[in-house]
PDB file of C-alpha atoms and ligand atoms in Angstrom:
ATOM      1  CA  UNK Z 290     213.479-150.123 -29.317  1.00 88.00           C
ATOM      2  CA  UNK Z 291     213.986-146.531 -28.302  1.00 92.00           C
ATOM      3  CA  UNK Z 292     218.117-146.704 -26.090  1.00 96.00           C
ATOM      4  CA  UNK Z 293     215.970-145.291 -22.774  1.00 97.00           C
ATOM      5  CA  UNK Z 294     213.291-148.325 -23.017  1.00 97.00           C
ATOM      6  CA  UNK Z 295     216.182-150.926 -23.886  1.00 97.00           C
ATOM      7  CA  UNK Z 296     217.891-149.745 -20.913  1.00 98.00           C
ATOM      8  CA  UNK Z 297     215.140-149.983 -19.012  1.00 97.00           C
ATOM      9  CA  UNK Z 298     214.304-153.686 -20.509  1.00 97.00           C
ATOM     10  CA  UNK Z 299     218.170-154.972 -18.975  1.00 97.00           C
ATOM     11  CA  UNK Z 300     217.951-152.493 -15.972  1.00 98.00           C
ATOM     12  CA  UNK Z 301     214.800-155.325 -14.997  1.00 95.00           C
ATOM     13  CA  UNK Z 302     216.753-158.066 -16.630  1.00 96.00           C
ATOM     14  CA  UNK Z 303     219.266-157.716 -14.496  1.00 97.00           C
ATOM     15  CA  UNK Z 304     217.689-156.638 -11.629  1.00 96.00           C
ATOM     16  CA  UNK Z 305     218.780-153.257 -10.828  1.00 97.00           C
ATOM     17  CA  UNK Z 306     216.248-151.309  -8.768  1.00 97.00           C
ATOM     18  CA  UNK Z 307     217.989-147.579  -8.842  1.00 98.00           C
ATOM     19  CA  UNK Z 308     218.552-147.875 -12.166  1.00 98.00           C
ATOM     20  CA  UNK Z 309     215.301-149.255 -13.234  1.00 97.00           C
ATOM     21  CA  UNK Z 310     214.084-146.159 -11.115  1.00 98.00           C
ATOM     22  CA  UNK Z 311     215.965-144.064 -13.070  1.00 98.00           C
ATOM     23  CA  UNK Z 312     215.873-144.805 -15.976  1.00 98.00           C
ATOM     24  CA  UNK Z 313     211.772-144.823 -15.773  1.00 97.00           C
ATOM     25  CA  UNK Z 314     212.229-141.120 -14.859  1.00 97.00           C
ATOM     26  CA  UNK Z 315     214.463-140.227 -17.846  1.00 97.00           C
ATOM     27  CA  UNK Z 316     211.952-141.731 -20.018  1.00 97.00           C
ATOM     28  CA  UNK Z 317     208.890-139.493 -18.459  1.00 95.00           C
ATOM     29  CA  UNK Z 318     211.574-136.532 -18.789  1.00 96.00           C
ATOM     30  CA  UNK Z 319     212.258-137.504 -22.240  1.00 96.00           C
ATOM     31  CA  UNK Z 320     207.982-137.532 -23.260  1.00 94.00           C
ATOM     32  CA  UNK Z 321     207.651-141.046 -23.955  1.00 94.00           C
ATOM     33  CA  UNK Z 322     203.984-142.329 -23.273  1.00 91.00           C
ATOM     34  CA  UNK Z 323     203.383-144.113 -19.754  1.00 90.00           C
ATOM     35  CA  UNK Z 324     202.139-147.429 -21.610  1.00 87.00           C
ATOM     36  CA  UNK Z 325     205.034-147.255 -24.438  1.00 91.00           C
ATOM     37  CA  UNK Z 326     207.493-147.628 -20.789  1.00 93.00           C
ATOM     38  CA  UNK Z 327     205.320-150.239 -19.263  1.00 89.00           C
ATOM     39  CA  UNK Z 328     204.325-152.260 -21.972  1.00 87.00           C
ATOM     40  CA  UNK Z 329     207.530-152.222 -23.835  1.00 90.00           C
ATOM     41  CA  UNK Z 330     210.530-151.810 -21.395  1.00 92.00           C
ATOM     42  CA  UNK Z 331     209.006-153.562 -18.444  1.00 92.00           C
ATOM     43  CA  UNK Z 332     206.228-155.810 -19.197  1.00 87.00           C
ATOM     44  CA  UNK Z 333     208.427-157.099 -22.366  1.00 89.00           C
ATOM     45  CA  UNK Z 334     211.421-157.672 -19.684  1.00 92.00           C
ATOM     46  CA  UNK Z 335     209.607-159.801 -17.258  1.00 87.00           C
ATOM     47  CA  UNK Z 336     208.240-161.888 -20.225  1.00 86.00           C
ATOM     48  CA  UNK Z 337     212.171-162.409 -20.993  1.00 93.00           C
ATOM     49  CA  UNK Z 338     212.693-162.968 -17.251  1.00 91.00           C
ATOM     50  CA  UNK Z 339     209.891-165.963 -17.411  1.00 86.00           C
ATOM     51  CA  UNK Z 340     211.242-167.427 -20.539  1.00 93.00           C
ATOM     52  CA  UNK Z 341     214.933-167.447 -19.241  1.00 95.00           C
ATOM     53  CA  UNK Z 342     213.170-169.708 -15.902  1.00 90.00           C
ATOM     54  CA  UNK Z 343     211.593-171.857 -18.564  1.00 88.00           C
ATOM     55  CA  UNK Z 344     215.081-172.258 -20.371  1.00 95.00           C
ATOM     56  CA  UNK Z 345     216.679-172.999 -16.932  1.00 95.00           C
ATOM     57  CA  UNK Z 346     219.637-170.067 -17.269  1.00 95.00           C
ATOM     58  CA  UNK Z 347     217.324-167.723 -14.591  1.00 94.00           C
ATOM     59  CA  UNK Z 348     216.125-169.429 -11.208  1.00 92.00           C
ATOM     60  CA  UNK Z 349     213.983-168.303  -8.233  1.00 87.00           C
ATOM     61  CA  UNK Z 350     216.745-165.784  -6.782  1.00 92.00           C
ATOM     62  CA  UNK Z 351     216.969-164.361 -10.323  1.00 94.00           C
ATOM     63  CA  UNK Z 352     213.920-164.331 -10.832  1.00 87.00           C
ATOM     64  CA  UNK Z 353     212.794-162.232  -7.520  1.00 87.00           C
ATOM     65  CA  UNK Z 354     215.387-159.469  -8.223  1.00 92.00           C
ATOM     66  CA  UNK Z 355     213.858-158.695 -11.401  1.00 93.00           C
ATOM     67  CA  UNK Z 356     210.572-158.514  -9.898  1.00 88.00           C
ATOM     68  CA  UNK Z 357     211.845-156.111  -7.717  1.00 91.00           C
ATOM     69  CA  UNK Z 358     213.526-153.744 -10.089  1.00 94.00           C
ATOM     70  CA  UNK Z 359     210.181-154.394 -11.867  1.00 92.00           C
ATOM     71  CA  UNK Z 360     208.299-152.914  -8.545  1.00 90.00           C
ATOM     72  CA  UNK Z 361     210.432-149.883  -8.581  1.00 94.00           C
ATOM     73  CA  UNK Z 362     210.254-148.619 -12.244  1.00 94.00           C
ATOM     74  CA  UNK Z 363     206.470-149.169 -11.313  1.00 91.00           C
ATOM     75  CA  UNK Z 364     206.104-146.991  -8.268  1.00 93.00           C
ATOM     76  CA  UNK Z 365     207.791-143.797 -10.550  1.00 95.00           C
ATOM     77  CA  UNK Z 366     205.659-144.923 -13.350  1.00 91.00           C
ATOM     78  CA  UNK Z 367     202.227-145.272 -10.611  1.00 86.00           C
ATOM     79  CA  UNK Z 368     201.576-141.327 -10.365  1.00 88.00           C
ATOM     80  CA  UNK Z 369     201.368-141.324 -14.384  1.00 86.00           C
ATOM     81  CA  UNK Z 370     199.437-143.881 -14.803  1.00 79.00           C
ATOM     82  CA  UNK Z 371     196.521-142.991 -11.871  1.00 76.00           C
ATOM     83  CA  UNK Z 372     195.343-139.469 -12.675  1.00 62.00           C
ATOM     84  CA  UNK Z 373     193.370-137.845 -10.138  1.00 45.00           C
ATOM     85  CA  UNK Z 374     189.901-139.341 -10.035  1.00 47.00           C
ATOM     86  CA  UNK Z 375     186.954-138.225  -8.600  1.00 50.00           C
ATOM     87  CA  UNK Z 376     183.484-140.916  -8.380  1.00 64.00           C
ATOM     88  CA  UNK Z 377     184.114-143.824  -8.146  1.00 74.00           C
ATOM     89  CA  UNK Z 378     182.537-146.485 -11.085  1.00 82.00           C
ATOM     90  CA  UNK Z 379     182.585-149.406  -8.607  1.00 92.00           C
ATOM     91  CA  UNK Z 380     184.240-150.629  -6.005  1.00 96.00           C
ATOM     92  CA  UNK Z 381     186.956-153.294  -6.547  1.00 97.00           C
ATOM     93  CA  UNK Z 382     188.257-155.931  -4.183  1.00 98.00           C
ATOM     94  CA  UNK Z 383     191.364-156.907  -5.937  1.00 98.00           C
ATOM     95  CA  UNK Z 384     193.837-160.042  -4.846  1.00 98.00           C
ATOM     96  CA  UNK Z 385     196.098-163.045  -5.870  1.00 98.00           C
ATOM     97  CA  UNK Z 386     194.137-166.275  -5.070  1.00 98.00           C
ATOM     98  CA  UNK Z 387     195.371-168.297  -1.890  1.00 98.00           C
ATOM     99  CA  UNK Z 388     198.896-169.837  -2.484  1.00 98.00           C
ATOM    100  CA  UNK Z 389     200.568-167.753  -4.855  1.00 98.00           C
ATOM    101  CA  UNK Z 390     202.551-164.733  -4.224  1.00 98.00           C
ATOM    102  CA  UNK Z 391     202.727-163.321  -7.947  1.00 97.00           C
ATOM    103  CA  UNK Z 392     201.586-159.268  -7.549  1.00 95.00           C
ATOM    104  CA  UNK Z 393     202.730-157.644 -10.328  1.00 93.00           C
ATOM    105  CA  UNK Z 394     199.810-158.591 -12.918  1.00 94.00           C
ATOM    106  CA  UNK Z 395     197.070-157.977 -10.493  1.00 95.00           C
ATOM    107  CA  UNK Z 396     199.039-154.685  -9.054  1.00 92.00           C
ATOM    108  CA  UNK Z 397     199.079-152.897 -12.427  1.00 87.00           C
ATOM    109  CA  UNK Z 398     195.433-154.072 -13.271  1.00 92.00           C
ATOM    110  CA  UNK Z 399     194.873-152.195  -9.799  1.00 92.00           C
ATOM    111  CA  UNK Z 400     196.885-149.120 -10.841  1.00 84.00           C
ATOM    112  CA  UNK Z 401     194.787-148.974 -14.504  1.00 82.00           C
ATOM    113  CA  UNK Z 402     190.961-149.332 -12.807  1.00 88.00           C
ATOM    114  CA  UNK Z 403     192.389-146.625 -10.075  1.00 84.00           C
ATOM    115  CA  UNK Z 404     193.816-144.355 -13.061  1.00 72.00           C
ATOM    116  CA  UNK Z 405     190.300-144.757 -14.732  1.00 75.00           C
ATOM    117  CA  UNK Z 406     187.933-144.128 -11.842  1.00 76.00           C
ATOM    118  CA  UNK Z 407     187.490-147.431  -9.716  1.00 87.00           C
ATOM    119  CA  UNK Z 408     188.034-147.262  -6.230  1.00 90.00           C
ATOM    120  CA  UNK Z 409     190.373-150.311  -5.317  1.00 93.00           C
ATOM    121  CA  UNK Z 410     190.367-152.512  -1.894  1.00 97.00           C
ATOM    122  CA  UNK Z 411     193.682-154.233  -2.693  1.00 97.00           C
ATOM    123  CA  UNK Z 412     193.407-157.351  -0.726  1.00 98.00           C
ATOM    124  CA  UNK Z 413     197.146-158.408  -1.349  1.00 98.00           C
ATOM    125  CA  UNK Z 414     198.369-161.721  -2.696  1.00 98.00           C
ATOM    126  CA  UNK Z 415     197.828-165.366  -1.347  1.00 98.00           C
ATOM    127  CA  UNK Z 416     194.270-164.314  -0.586  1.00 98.00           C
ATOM    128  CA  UNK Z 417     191.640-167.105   0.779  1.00 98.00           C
ATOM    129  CA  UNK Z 418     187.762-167.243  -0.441  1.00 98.00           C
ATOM    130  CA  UNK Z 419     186.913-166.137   2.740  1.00 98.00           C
ATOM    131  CA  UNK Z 420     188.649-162.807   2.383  1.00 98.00           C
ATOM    132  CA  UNK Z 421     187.069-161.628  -0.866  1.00 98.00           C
ATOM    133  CA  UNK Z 422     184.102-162.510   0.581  1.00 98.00           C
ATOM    134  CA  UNK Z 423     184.417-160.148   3.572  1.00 98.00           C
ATOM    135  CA  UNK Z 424     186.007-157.475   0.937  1.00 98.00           C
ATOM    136  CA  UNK Z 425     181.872-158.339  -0.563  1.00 97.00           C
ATOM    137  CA  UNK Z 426     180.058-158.332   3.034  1.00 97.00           C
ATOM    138  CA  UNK Z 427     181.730-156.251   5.065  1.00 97.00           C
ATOM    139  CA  UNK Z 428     183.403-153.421   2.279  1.00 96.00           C
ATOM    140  CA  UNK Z 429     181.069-153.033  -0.134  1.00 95.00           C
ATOM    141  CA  UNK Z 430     183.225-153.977  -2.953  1.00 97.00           C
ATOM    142  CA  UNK Z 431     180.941-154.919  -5.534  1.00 96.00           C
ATOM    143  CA  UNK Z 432     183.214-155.855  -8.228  1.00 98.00           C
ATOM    144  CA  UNK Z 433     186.255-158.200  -7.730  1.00 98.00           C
ATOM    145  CA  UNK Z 434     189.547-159.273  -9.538  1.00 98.00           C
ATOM    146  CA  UNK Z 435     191.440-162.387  -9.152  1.00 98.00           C
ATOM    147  CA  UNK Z 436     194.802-162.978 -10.354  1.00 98.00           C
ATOM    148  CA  UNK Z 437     196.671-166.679 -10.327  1.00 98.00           C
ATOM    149  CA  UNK Z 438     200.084-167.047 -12.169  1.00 98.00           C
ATOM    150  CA  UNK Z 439     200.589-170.449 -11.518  1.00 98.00           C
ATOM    151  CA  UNK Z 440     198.431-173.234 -12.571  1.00 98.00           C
ATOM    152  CA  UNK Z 441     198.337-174.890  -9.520  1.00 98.00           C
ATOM    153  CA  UNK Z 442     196.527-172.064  -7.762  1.00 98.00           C
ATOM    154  CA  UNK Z 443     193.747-171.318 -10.745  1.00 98.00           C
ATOM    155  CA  UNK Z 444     191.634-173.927  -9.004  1.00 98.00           C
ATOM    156  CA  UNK Z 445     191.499-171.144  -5.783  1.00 98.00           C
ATOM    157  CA  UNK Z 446     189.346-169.102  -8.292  1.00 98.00           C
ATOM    158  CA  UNK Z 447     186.458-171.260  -8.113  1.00 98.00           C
ATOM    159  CA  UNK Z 448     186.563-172.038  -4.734  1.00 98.00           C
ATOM    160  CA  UNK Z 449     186.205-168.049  -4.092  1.00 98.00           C
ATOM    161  CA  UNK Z 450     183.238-168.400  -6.502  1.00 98.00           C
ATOM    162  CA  UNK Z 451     181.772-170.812  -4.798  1.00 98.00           C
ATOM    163  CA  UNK Z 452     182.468-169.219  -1.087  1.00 98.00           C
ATOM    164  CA  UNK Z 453     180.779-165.965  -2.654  1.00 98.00           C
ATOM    165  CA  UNK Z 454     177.373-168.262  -3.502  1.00 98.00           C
ATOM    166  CA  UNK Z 455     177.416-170.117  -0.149  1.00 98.00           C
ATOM    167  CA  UNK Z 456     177.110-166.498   1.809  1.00 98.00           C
ATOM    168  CA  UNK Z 457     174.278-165.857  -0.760  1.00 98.00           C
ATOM    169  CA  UNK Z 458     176.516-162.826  -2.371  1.00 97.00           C
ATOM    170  CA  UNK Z 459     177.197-163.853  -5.531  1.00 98.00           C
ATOM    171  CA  UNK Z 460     174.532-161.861  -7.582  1.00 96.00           C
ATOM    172  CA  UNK Z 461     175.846-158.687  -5.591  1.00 95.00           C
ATOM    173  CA  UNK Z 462     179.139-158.677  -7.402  1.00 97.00           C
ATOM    174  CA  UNK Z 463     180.821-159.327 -10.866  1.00 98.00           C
ATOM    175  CA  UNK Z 464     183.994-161.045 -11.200  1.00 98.00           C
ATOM    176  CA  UNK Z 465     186.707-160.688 -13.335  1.00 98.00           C
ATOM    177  CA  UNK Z 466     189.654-163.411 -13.435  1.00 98.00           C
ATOM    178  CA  UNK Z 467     193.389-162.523 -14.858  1.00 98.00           C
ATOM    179  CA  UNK Z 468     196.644-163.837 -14.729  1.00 98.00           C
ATOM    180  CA  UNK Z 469     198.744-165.524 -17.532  1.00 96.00           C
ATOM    181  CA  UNK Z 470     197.395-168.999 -17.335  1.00 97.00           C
ATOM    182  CA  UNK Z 471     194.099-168.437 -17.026  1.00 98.00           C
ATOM    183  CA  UNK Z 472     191.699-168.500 -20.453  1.00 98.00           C
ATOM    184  CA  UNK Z 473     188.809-167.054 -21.220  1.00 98.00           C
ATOM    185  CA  UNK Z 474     187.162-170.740 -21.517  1.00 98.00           C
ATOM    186  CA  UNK Z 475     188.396-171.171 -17.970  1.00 98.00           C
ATOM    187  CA  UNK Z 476     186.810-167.980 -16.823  1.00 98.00           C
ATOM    188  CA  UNK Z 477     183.541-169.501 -18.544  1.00 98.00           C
ATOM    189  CA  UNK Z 478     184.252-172.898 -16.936  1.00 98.00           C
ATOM    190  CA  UNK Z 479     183.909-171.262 -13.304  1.00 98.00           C
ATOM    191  CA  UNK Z 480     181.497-168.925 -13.969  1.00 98.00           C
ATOM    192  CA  UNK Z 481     183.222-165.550 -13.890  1.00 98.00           C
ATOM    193  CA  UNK Z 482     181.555-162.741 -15.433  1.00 98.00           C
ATOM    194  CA  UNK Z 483     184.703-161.871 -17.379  1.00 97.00           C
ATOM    195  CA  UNK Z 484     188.497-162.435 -18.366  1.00 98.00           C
ATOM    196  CA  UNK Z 485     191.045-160.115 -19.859  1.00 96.00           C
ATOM    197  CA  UNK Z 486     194.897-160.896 -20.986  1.00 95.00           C
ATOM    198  CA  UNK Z 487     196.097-157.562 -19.662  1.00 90.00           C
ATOM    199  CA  UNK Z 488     195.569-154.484 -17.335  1.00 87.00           C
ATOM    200  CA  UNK Z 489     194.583-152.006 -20.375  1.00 81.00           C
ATOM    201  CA  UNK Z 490     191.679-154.527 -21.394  1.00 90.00           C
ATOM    202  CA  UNK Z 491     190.897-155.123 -17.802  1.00 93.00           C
ATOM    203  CA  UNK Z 492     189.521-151.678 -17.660  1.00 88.00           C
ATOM    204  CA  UNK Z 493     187.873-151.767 -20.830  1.00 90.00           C
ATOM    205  CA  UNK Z 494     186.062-154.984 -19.202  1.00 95.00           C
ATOM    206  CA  UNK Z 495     184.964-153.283 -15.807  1.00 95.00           C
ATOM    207  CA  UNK Z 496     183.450-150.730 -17.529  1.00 89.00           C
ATOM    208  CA  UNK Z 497     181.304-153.301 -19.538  1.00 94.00           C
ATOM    209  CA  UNK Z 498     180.429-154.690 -16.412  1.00 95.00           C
ATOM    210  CA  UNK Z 499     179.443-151.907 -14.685  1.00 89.00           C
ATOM    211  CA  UNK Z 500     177.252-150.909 -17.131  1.00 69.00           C
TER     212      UNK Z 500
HETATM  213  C1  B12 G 830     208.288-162.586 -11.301  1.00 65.97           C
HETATM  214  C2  B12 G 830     207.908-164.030 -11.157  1.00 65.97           C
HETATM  215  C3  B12 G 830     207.984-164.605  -9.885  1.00 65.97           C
HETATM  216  C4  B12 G 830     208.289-163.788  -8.622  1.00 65.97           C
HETATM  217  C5  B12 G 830     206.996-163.036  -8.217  1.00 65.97           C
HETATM  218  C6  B12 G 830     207.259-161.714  -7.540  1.00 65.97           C
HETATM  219  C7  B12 G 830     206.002-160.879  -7.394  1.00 65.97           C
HETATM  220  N1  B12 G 830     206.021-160.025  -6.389  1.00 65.97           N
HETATM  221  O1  B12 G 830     205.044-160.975  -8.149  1.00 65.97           O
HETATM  222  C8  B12 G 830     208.719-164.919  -7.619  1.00 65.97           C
HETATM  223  C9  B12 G 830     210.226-165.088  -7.655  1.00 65.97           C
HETATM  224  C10 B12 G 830     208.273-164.705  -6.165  1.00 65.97           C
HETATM  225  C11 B12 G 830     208.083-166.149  -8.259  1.00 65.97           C
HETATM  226  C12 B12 G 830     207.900-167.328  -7.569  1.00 65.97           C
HETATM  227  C13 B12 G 830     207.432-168.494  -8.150  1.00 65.97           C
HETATM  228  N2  B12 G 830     207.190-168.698  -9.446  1.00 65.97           N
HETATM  229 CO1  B12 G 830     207.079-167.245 -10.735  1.00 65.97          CO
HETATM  230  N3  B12 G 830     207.219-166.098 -12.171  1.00 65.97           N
HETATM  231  C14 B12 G 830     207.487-164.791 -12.307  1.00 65.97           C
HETATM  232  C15 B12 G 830     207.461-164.351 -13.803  1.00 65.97           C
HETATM  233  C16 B12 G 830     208.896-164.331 -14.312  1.00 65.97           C
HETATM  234  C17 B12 G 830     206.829-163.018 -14.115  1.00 65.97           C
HETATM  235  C18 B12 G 830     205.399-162.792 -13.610  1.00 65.97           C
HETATM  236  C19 B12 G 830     205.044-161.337 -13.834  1.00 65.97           C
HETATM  237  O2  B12 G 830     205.149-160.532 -12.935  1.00 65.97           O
HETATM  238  N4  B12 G 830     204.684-160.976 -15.083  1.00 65.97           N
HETATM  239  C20 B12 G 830     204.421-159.602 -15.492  1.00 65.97           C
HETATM  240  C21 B12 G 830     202.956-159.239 -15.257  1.00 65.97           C
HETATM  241  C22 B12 G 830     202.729-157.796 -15.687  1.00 65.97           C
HETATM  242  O3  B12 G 830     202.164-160.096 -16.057  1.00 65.97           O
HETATM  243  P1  B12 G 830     200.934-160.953 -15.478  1.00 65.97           P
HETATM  244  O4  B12 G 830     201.147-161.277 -14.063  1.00 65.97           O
HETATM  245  O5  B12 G 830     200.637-162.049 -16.435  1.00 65.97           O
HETATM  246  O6  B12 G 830     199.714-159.911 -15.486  1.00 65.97           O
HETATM  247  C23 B12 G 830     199.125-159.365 -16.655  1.00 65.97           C
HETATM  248  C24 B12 G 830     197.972-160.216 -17.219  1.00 65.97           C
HETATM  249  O7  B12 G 830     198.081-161.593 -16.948  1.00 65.97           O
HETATM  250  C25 B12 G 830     196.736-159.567 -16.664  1.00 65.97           C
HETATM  251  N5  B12 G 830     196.243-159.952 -15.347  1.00 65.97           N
HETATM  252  C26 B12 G 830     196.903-160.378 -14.260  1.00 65.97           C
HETATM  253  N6  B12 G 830     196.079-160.521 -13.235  1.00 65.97           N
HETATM  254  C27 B12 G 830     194.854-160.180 -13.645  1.00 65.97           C
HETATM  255  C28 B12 G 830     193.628-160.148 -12.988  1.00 65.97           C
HETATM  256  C29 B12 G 830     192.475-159.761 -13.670  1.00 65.97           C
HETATM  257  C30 B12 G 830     191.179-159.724 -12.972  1.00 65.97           C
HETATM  258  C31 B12 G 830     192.562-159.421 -15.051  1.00 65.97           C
HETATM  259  C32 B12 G 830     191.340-159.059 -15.793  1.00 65.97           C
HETATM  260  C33 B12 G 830     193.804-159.445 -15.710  1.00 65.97           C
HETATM  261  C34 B12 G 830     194.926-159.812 -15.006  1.00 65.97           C
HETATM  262  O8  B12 G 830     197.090-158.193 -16.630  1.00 65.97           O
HETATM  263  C35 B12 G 830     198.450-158.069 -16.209  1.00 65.97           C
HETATM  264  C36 B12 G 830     199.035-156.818 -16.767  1.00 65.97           C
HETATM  265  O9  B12 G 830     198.976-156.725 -18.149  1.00 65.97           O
HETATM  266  C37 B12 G 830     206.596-165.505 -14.435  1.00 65.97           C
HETATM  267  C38 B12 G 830     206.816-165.759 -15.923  1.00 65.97           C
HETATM  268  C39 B12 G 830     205.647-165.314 -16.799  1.00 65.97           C
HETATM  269  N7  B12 G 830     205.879-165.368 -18.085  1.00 65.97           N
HETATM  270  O10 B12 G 830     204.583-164.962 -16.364  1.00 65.97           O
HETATM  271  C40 B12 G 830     206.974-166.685 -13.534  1.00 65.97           C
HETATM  272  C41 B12 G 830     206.014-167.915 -13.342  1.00 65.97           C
HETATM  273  C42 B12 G 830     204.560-167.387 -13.255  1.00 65.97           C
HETATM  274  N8  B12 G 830     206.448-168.489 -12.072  1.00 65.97           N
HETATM  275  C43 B12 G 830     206.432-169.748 -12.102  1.00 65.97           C
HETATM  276  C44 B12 G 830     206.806-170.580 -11.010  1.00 65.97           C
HETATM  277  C45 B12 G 830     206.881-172.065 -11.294  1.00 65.97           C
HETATM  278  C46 B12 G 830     207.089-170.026  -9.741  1.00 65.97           C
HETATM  279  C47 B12 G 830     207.441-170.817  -8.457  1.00 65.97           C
HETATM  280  C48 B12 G 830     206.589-172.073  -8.195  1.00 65.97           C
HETATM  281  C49 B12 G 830     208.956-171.133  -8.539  1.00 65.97           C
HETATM  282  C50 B12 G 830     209.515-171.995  -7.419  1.00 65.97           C
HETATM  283  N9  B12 G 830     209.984-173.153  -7.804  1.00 65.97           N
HETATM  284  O11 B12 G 830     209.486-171.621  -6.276  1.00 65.97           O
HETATM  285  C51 B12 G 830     207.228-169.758  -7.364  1.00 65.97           C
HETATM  286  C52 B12 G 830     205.804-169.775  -6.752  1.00 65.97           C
HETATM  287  C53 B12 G 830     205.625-168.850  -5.581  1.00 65.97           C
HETATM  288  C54 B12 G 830     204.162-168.702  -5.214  1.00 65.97           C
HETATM  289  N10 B12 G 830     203.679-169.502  -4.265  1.00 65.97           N
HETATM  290  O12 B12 G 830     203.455-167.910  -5.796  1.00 65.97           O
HETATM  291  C55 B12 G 830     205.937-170.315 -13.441  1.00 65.97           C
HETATM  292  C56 B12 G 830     204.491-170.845 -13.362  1.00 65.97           C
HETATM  293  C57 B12 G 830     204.309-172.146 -14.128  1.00 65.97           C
HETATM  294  C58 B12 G 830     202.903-172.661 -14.043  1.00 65.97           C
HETATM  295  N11 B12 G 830     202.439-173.132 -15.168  1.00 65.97           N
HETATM  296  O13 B12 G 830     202.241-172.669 -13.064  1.00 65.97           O
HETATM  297  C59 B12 G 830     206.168-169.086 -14.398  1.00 65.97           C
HETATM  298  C60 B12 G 830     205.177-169.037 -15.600  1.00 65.97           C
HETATM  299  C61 B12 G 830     207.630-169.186 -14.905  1.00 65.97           C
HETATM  300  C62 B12 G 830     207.837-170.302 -15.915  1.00 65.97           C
HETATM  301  N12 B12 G 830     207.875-169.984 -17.187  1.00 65.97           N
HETATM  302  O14 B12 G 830     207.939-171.441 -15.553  1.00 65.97           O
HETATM  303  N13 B12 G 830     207.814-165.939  -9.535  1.00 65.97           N
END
């Protein structure tokens, strides 16, 4: 790995916001694609953080720092990675189902449909059925993604499905599911219209949809 993206792989590691900052900038100074930095200096560090958790030498505290540093390389990265767009494909209501607080996933799936033309409503995290519904009846949105990192909040997926048919909008919308638990079978098994495994395929999937 290139010394910048290394740096920036233990600058998240160890949870050091300025310098994850930083060191995202001297990267972009120094040329190196916007997906090279995300994909392998930060996205490749907060796989390390989750398998440290698993392993028991990284707990919650740990755990939320590096998220953090994570946030910060990603707001200098955010201007790079949205260029300027001007009609929108679709409009997106995007969220993390009700009970988990994980943001990151769905925030950079937000940050690649924005970069390629979708107008985002970003509903937040820990976001109840009824919510994406209103983003449907009351917004417009007429596509929406759902993240869920843990596997005890997946199940929140379907109930927003099912919310979405019981105010008869279901057929207004498609709905695309994310998050690293969640399957493609599983997106099948609650009848979303479509799953990918990261943010870059995410985009290549909402403009299958829209189509
Ligand atoms: C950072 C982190 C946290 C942070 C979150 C901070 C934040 N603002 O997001 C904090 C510290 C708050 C946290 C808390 C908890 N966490 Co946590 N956390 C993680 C960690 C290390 C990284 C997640 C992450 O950001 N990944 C990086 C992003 C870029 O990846 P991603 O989210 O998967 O998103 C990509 C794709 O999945 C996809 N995608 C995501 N969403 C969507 C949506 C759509 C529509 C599409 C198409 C694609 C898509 O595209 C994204 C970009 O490529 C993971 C470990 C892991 N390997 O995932 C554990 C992990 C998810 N956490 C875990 C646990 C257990 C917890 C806690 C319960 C711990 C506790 N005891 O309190 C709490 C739960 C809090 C809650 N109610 O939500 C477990 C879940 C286990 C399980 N099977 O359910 C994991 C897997 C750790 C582990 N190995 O055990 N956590």
């Amino acid at each position: 790995m290139q010394p910048v993206l290394q740096a920036i792989f233990d600058s998240i590691l160890n949870g050091q916001q300025k310098v994850t900052a930083e060191k995202v900038s001297q990267a972009l100074a120094e040329r190196l694609e916007p997906v090279e930095i995300l994909n392998q200096g930060m996205v490749g560090a907060m796989a390390e953080v989750g398998r440290l958790f698993e392993e028991g030498e990284y707990f919650v505290p740990e755990m939320l720092i590096a998220a953090r540093a994570m946030q910060s390389g990603l707001a200098v990265l955010k201007p790079r990675l949205v260029q300027a767009n001007f009609k929108p494909v679709a409009r997106v209501a995007a969220g993390t189902v009700k009970g988990d607080l994980h943001d990151i996933g769905k925030n950079l799936v937000c940050m690649m449909l924005e970069g390629a033309s979708f107008e985002i409503l970003d509903l937040g995290s820990d976001v109840p059925a009824e919510k994406f519904v209103a983003a449907v009846t009351e917004q417009g949105a007429n596509m929406i993604c759902m993240s869920a990192l843990l596997t005890t909040t997946m199940p929140n997926m379907r109930t927003t499905l099912e919310a979405l048919k019981a105010a008869g909008v279901r057929d207004r919308v498609k709905v695309m599911v994310g998050g690293a638990p969640v399957t493609e079978g599983w997106a099948r098994e609650i009848g979303a219209d479509g799953y990918a495994t990261d943010a870059s395929r995410a985009v290549a999937l909402a403009r299958s949809l829209v189509v």
